[in-house]
Amino acid sequence: MQSKMAPRWYVIEVSTAETTNQEATEQSQVMMSSVKVECVVKMNTLIGEGPVWEESDQMLLFVDIAGQKIHRWSPATNQIQSMETGDTVGFAVPRRSGGYVAGVGRSIVAVDWSAQMMTSLVDVDENKPNNRLNDGKADPMGRLLAGTMGKEKRPTQVEKKQGSLYSVNSDLSVTKHLSQVDISNGLDWSLDQKTIFYIDSLALTVDAFDYDPSTGHLGNRRVVYRMEEGEGFPDGMTVDANGHLWVACYNGGQVINIDPATGTRLQTVTLPVMKTTSCCFGGPDYSDLYVTSASLGLAQPEISHQPLAGSTFRVRGLGVKGRPSHSFSG
Ligand code: BGC
Ligand code: CA
């Protein structure tokens, strides 16, 4: 059934703050001597998430899951446009036919940004009313992959094994690929599109599956990286133009760069916030790494130590580039 919702929409200007990535620089003097971390969208989102670089408009799209908002930030003007979604929003992904597709509550909705309207396309987890959509991304063919999770009492304290991973085809048919997921996170694909990288955060691993781009079938699950003590929970992730992974570490205050072929950590980028949630490459030549963060669940003393919690950061000087994102074909 289709339903229409009219959310509120507004534009604000945001301030920026800069920090140098001293710790990371010290860890790896030669490789990272010119790495710079800037806070570009200073905003206390509850759960900033799902950054996507929109090449056509040179803007960064991201969501605030618990804050129930979709944001678009322009580096050129430093303006941010925001839209309220009226429920949690796990992701927003550009749609080939225009606007976005977003995961609002348990509904996959079409977002008409210029009219500020949402139209529900299809629901998932209909038998699990407490569940909600979490991270989602379009595959290279334009299929939407999106996961769900159970009710979260406090960040990471979730009703276990309630989530699933789905794909939504262009005709809006839905396929369930995985069930018994704790917190569905982290999607991206290898350069040859034959592998999907996936994260169920509470498993503390980054996994890979064989992926068939023509059918969307997933098989042969294996672990490519196991989180080390102090690294936090693996969360959102992006694959760079060399095929290496950049994994945001929730409660780890860092993004780690992994070679999935060897399972080794190549670089570490330390951020001035602990709840780093996701990342994507963007900018005119895809050499800027954008990193989102969360503030939900921080106690007051922690917030005073991390005043930028919930903000979005830009990391420059990594010496690698990313790839353009894909749009949903439905
Ligand atoms: C998830 C959120 C979750 C948070 C902490 C994030 O990556 O996307 O849904 O609340 O991690 O668990
Ligand atoms: Ca996430």
Short mmCIF file of C-alpha atoms and ligand atoms in Angstrom, two decimals:
data_model
loop_
_atom_site.label_atom_id
_atom_site.label_comp_id
_atom_site.label_asym_id
_atom_site.label_seq_id
_atom_site.Cartn_x
_atom_site.Cartn_y
_atom_site.Cartn_z
CA MET A 1 0.00 0.00 0.00
CA GLN A 2 1.29 3.47 -0.80
CA SER A 3 1.18 6.19 1.81
CA LYS A 4 2.24 9.82 1.56
CA MET A 5 3.93 11.73 4.31
CA ALA A 6 4.93 15.38 4.16
CA PRO A 7 7.99 16.05 6.29
CA ARG A 8 9.40 19.42 7.28
CA TRP A 9 12.41 20.78 5.40
CA TYR A 10 14.92 23.46 6.21
CA VAL A 11 18.35 24.84 5.31
CA ILE A 12 20.99 25.96 7.78
CA GLU A 13 24.60 27.00 7.58
CA VAL A 14 27.03 24.92 9.59
CA SER A 15 30.29 25.79 11.25
CA THR A 16 33.50 23.81 10.85
CA ALA A 17 36.33 22.92 13.18
CA GLU A 18 39.72 21.46 12.45
CA THR A 19 41.92 18.94 14.23
CA THR A 20 45.08 17.30 13.05
CA ASN A 21 45.25 13.58 13.18
CA GLN A 22 48.26 13.57 15.48
CA GLU A 23 47.92 10.11 16.92
CA ALA A 24 47.57 8.46 13.55
CA THR A 25 50.46 10.52 12.23
CA GLU A 26 52.65 9.30 15.05
CA GLN A 27 51.64 5.70 14.44
CA SER A 28 52.73 5.77 10.86
CA GLN A 29 55.00 8.74 10.26
CA VAL A 30 55.94 8.04 6.69
CA MET A 31 52.64 6.89 5.21
CA MET A 32 50.41 9.32 7.02
CA SER A 33 52.52 12.44 7.44
CA SER A 34 50.05 14.59 5.53
CA VAL A 35 46.82 13.12 6.85
CA LYS A 36 44.46 15.84 8.05
CA VAL A 37 41.13 15.36 9.82
CA GLU A 38 38.67 18.26 9.72
CA CYS A 39 35.24 18.48 11.25
CA VAL A 40 33.19 19.70 8.29
CA VAL A 41 29.62 19.36 9.57
CA LYS A 42 29.62 20.33 13.21
CA MET A 43 26.34 18.96 14.42
CA ASN A 44 25.40 16.72 17.35
CA THR A 45 23.51 14.11 15.36
CA LEU A 46 22.24 11.23 17.51
CA ILE A 47 23.44 8.59 15.03
CA GLY A 48 25.06 10.22 11.99
CA GLU A 49 25.26 7.45 9.40
CA GLY A 50 25.25 6.32 5.80
CA PRO A 51 27.37 8.97 4.02
CA VAL A 52 27.04 8.93 0.23
CA TRP A 53 28.83 11.30 -2.15
CA GLU A 54 26.40 12.66 -4.73
CA GLU A 55 28.59 13.26 -7.73
CA SER A 56 25.98 15.17 -9.76
CA ASP A 57 25.58 17.90 -7.15
CA GLN A 58 28.94 17.47 -5.39
CA MET A 59 27.13 17.06 -2.08
CA LEU A 60 27.35 14.70 0.85
CA LEU A 61 24.14 12.87 1.68
CA PHE A 62 23.85 11.29 5.14
CA VAL A 63 21.24 10.40 7.73
CA ASP A 64 20.70 10.76 11.44
CA ILE A 65 19.09 7.41 12.24
CA ALA A 66 17.68 8.17 15.68
CA GLY A 67 17.32 11.89 14.93
CA GLN A 68 15.00 10.84 12.07
CA LYS A 69 16.51 13.13 9.47
CA ILE A 70 18.13 13.03 6.04
CA HIS A 71 20.82 15.68 5.51
CA ARG A 72 22.62 16.97 2.41
CA TRP A 73 25.71 19.10 2.90
CA SER A 74 27.44 21.15 0.25
CA PRO A 75 31.20 21.61 0.71
CA ALA A 76 31.06 24.50 -1.79
CA THR A 77 28.52 26.59 0.13
CA ASN A 78 28.76 24.93 3.55
CA GLN A 79 24.98 24.81 3.63
CA ILE A 80 22.99 21.87 4.87
CA GLN A 81 19.50 20.92 3.77
CA SER A 82 17.56 18.59 6.02
CA MET A 83 14.34 16.66 5.89
CA GLU A 84 12.48 14.99 8.73
CA THR A 85 11.45 11.39 8.15
CA GLY A 86 9.00 10.93 11.04
CA ASP A 87 10.63 7.63 12.06
CA THR A 88 14.16 6.20 12.26
CA VAL A 89 16.01 6.39 8.94
CA GLY A 90 18.72 3.75 8.43
CA PHE A 91 19.95 4.95 5.04
CA ALA A 92 19.23 7.20 2.07
CA VAL A 93 20.54 6.23 -1.37
CA PRO A 94 20.16 8.13 -4.68
CA ARG A 95 17.61 6.70 -7.06
CA ARG A 96 18.23 6.55 -10.82
CA SER A 97 14.81 8.00 -11.53
CA GLY A 98 15.56 10.95 -9.20
CA GLY A 99 15.36 11.61 -5.49
CA TYR A 100 16.31 8.92 -3.00
CA VAL A 101 15.25 5.61 -1.63
CA ALA A 102 15.41 5.49 2.17
CA GLY A 103 14.91 2.94 4.93
CA VAL A 104 12.36 4.53 7.28
CA GLY A 105 11.27 2.32 10.17
CA ARG A 106 10.67 -1.00 8.38
CA SER A 107 9.62 0.70 5.11
CA ILE A 108 11.62 1.25 1.99
CA VAL A 109 10.37 4.65 0.86
CA ALA A 110 10.87 6.80 -2.22
CA VAL A 111 11.92 10.33 -1.30
CA ASP A 112 11.04 13.19 -3.62
CA TRP A 113 13.50 15.72 -2.29
CA SER A 114 12.26 18.73 -4.22
CA ALA A 115 8.64 18.14 -3.18
CA GLN A 116 9.77 16.96 0.28
CA MET A 117 7.49 13.94 0.07
CA MET A 118 7.97 10.29 0.94
CA THR A 119 6.05 7.42 -0.64
CA SER A 120 6.26 3.99 0.87
CA LEU A 121 7.37 1.33 -1.66
CA VAL A 122 7.63 -1.90 0.29
CA ASP A 123 7.87 -3.05 3.93
CA VAL A 124 10.18 -5.69 5.38
CA ASP A 125 10.14 -7.69 8.64
CA GLU A 126 6.37 -7.36 8.78
CA ASN A 127 6.18 -9.98 11.54
CA LYS A 128 8.70 -8.09 13.68
CA PRO A 129 7.14 -4.73 14.56
CA ASN A 130 10.05 -3.74 16.85
CA ASN A 131 12.63 -4.09 14.10
CA ARG A 132 13.96 -1.27 11.96
CA LEU A 133 16.03 -0.87 8.84
CA ASN A 134 19.70 -0.13 9.37
CA ASP A 135 22.45 0.33 6.74
CA GLY A 136 21.63 0.00 3.03
CA LYS A 137 23.49 0.49 -0.26
CA ALA A 138 22.87 -0.03 -3.97
CA ASP A 139 24.95 -2.70 -5.71
CA PRO A 140 26.73 -2.04 -9.04
CA MET A 141 23.65 -3.31 -10.93
CA GLY A 142 21.29 -0.97 -9.07
CA ARG A 143 19.81 -3.50 -6.65
CA LEU A 144 19.29 -2.18 -3.13
CA LEU A 145 20.80 -4.22 -0.29
CA ALA A 146 19.45 -3.30 3.14
CA GLY A 147 19.56 -4.91 6.55
CA THR A 148 17.44 -4.75 9.66
CA MET A 149 17.96 -5.10 13.38
CA GLY A 150 15.90 -5.71 16.50
CA LYS A 151 15.03 -3.19 19.16
CA GLU A 152 18.06 -1.48 20.65
CA LYS A 153 17.64 -0.56 24.33
CA ARG A 154 20.91 1.29 24.38
CA PRO A 155 23.49 1.56 21.57
CA THR A 156 24.76 -1.98 20.76
CA GLN A 157 22.37 -3.54 23.32
CA VAL A 158 20.03 -5.00 20.81
CA GLU A 159 17.51 -7.81 20.87
CA LYS A 160 19.76 -10.43 19.29
CA LYS A 161 19.30 -12.43 16.07
CA GLN A 162 16.22 -10.45 15.02
CA GLY A 163 17.66 -8.83 11.90
CA SER A 164 17.86 -9.89 8.27
CA LEU A 165 19.60 -8.83 5.09
CA TYR A 166 17.41 -8.16 2.06
CA SER A 167 17.80 -7.06 -1.50
CA VAL A 168 15.20 -5.04 -3.34
CA ASN A 169 15.14 -5.39 -7.11
CA SER A 170 14.08 -2.70 -9.56
CA ASP A 171 10.57 -4.23 -9.74
CA LEU A 172 10.45 -3.87 -5.92
CA SER A 173 10.48 -7.62 -5.37
CA VAL A 174 12.33 -8.45 -2.15
CA THR A 175 14.74 -11.33 -1.50
CA LYS A 176 15.86 -12.32 1.99
CA HIS A 177 19.52 -13.39 2.00
CA LEU A 178 20.31 -13.72 5.70
CA SER A 179 18.39 -14.01 8.93
CA GLN A 180 19.44 -14.17 12.60
CA VAL A 181 21.49 -11.01 12.20
CA ASP A 182 22.22 -8.88 15.29
CA ILE A 183 23.08 -5.48 13.74
CA SER A 184 23.22 -5.47 9.93
CA ASN A 185 25.95 -3.13 8.77
CA GLY A 186 28.88 -2.41 6.52
CA LEU A 187 28.04 -3.18 2.91
CA ASP A 188 30.24 -2.73 -0.15
CA TRP A 189 31.51 -4.66 -3.15
CA SER A 190 34.91 -5.71 -4.50
CA LEU A 191 36.27 -4.09 -7.67
CA ASP A 192 35.27 -7.11 -9.78
CA GLN A 193 31.78 -7.09 -8.12
CA LYS A 194 32.16 -10.78 -7.32
CA THR A 195 32.50 -10.29 -3.55
CA ILE A 196 30.26 -8.46 -1.10
CA PHE A 197 31.73 -7.33 2.21
CA TYR A 198 29.31 -7.44 5.09
CA ILE A 199 29.32 -6.74 8.80
CA ASP A 200 27.13 -8.06 11.57
CA SER A 201 28.57 -5.69 14.17
CA LEU A 202 28.21 -7.81 17.30
CA ALA A 203 30.12 -10.67 15.65
CA LEU A 204 33.17 -8.33 15.69
CA THR A 205 34.20 -9.50 12.24
CA VAL A 206 34.22 -8.17 8.71
CA ASP A 207 32.89 -10.91 6.44
CA ALA A 208 32.90 -11.59 2.72
CA PHE A 209 30.51 -13.56 0.53
CA ASP A 210 30.83 -14.58 -3.09
CA TYR A 211 28.42 -12.32 -4.98
CA ASP A 212 26.76 -12.97 -8.30
CA PRO A 213 26.06 -9.53 -9.76
CA SER A 214 23.62 -10.91 -12.32
CA THR A 215 21.36 -12.68 -9.79
CA GLY A 216 22.34 -10.97 -6.54
CA HIS A 217 22.98 -14.38 -4.96
CA LEU A 218 25.29 -14.53 -1.89
CA GLY A 219 27.34 -17.63 -1.01
CA ASN A 220 30.49 -18.92 0.70
CA ARG A 221 30.60 -16.68 3.77
CA ARG A 222 34.01 -16.22 5.39
CA VAL A 223 35.73 -13.85 7.83
CA VAL A 224 38.23 -11.42 6.30
CA TYR A 225 39.04 -9.46 9.44
CA ARG A 226 38.56 -9.98 13.18
CA MET A 227 38.47 -6.85 15.33
CA GLU A 228 41.30 -6.50 17.80
CA GLU A 229 40.99 -5.50 21.44
CA GLY A 230 40.17 -1.80 21.66
CA GLU A 231 39.09 -1.43 18.04
CA GLY A 232 35.40 -1.29 18.94
CA PHE A 233 32.54 -2.66 16.82
CA PRO A 234 32.88 -2.78 13.03
CA ASP A 235 30.17 -0.55 11.56
CA GLY A 236 29.83 1.19 8.16
CA MET A 237 32.39 0.50 5.46
CA THR A 238 33.58 1.52 2.01
CA VAL A 239 35.88 -0.09 -0.56
CA ASP A 240 38.53 2.14 -2.18
CA ALA A 241 39.81 2.13 -5.77
CA ASN A 242 42.53 -0.38 -4.77
CA GLY A 243 39.93 -2.81 -3.45
CA HIS A 244 40.87 -2.20 0.19
CA LEU A 245 38.31 -1.72 2.97
CA TRP A 246 37.83 1.33 5.19
CA VAL A 247 35.85 0.26 8.23
CA ALA A 248 34.42 2.75 10.74
CA CYS A 249 34.89 1.44 14.28
CA TYR A 250 31.97 2.24 16.56
CA ASN A 251 33.28 2.93 20.09
CA GLY A 252 36.77 2.70 18.61
CA GLY A 253 37.20 6.33 17.50
CA GLN A 254 38.87 5.29 14.29
CA VAL A 255 38.56 4.12 10.72
CA ILE A 256 40.74 1.15 9.86
CA ASN A 257 42.03 0.31 6.41
CA ILE A 258 42.06 -3.44 5.73
CA ASP A 259 43.44 -5.49 2.88
CA PRO A 260 40.75 -8.15 2.52
CA ALA A 261 43.11 -10.48 0.66
CA THR A 262 45.47 -10.79 3.63
CA GLY A 263 43.32 -9.63 6.55
CA THR A 264 45.96 -7.10 7.51
CA ARG A 265 45.44 -3.55 8.69
CA LEU A 266 47.18 -1.11 6.38
CA GLN A 267 46.39 2.25 7.97
CA THR A 268 44.50 3.68 10.94
CA VAL A 269 42.82 7.06 10.99
CA THR A 270 42.08 8.31 14.50
CA LEU A 271 39.16 10.68 14.96
CA PRO A 272 38.36 13.01 17.87
CA VAL A 273 35.12 11.11 18.62
CA MET A 274 34.59 7.51 19.80
CA LYS A 275 31.40 6.60 17.97
CA THR A 276 32.63 6.64 14.39
CA THR A 277 29.81 5.03 12.41
CA SER A 278 30.45 4.97 8.66
CA CYS A 279 32.52 6.39 5.84
CA CYS A 280 32.60 7.05 2.10
CA PHE A 281 34.98 8.66 -0.34
CA GLY A 282 33.93 11.87 -2.06
CA GLY A 283 35.11 15.23 -3.33
CA PRO A 284 35.85 16.19 -6.96
CA ASP A 285 38.32 13.30 -7.42
CA TYR A 286 37.13 10.97 -4.64
CA SER A 287 40.23 11.50 -2.54
CA ASP A 288 38.41 12.82 0.55
CA LEU A 289 37.21 10.29 3.10
CA TYR A 290 34.03 11.45 4.85
CA VAL A 291 33.33 9.91 8.25
CA THR A 292 30.08 10.16 10.21
CA SER A 293 29.72 9.77 13.98
CA ALA A 294 27.13 9.40 16.72
CA SER A 295 26.49 11.01 20.09
CA LEU A 296 23.63 8.83 21.33
CA GLY A 297 24.53 6.93 24.47
CA LEU A 298 27.38 9.20 25.57
CA ALA A 299 27.20 10.32 29.18
CA GLN A 300 27.64 14.03 29.94
CA PRO A 301 31.34 13.76 30.97
CA GLU A 302 32.07 11.89 27.74
CA ILE A 303 30.30 14.56 25.71
CA SER A 304 32.44 17.26 27.29
CA HIS A 305 35.53 15.29 26.24
CA GLN A 306 34.16 14.80 22.74
CA PRO A 307 32.30 17.99 21.89
CA LEU A 308 32.30 17.02 18.22
CA ALA A 309 30.43 13.73 18.82
CA GLY A 310 27.75 13.37 16.15
CA SER A 311 29.64 15.53 13.64
CA THR A 312 30.88 14.57 10.20
CA PHE A 313 34.58 14.67 9.37
CA ARG A 314 36.67 14.89 6.21
CA VAL A 315 40.03 13.10 6.05
CA ARG A 316 42.51 14.30 3.45
CA GLY A 317 45.98 13.15 2.48
CA LEU A 318 45.36 9.39 2.67
CA GLY A 319 46.94 8.84 -0.72
CA VAL A 320 44.06 6.71 -2.00
CA LYS A 321 40.85 7.38 -3.86
CA GLY A 322 37.38 5.96 -3.64
CA ARG A 323 34.82 5.08 -6.29
CA PRO A 324 31.49 6.63 -7.24
CA SER A 325 28.47 5.22 -5.41
CA HIS A 326 25.66 3.34 -7.17
CA SER A 327 22.05 4.41 -7.43
CA PHE A 328 18.94 2.30 -6.90
CA SER A 329 17.37 1.23 -10.17
CA GLY A 330 13.84 0.78 -8.80
C1 BGC B 1 23.94 1.33 13.67
C2 BGC B 1 22.94 1.86 14.56
C3 BGC B 1 23.23 1.47 15.98
C4 BGC B 1 24.63 1.83 16.35
C5 BGC B 1 25.00 1.34 17.69
C6 BGC B 1 25.20 1.86 14.12
O1 BGC B 1 26.04 1.48 13.18
O2 BGC B 1 23.74 1.64 12.33
O3 BGC B 1 21.72 1.40 14.17
O4 BGC B 1 22.39 2.10 16.84
O5 BGC B 1 25.50 1.37 15.39
O6 BGC B 1 24.60 0.10 17.90
CA CA B 2 25.73 1.40 10.70
#
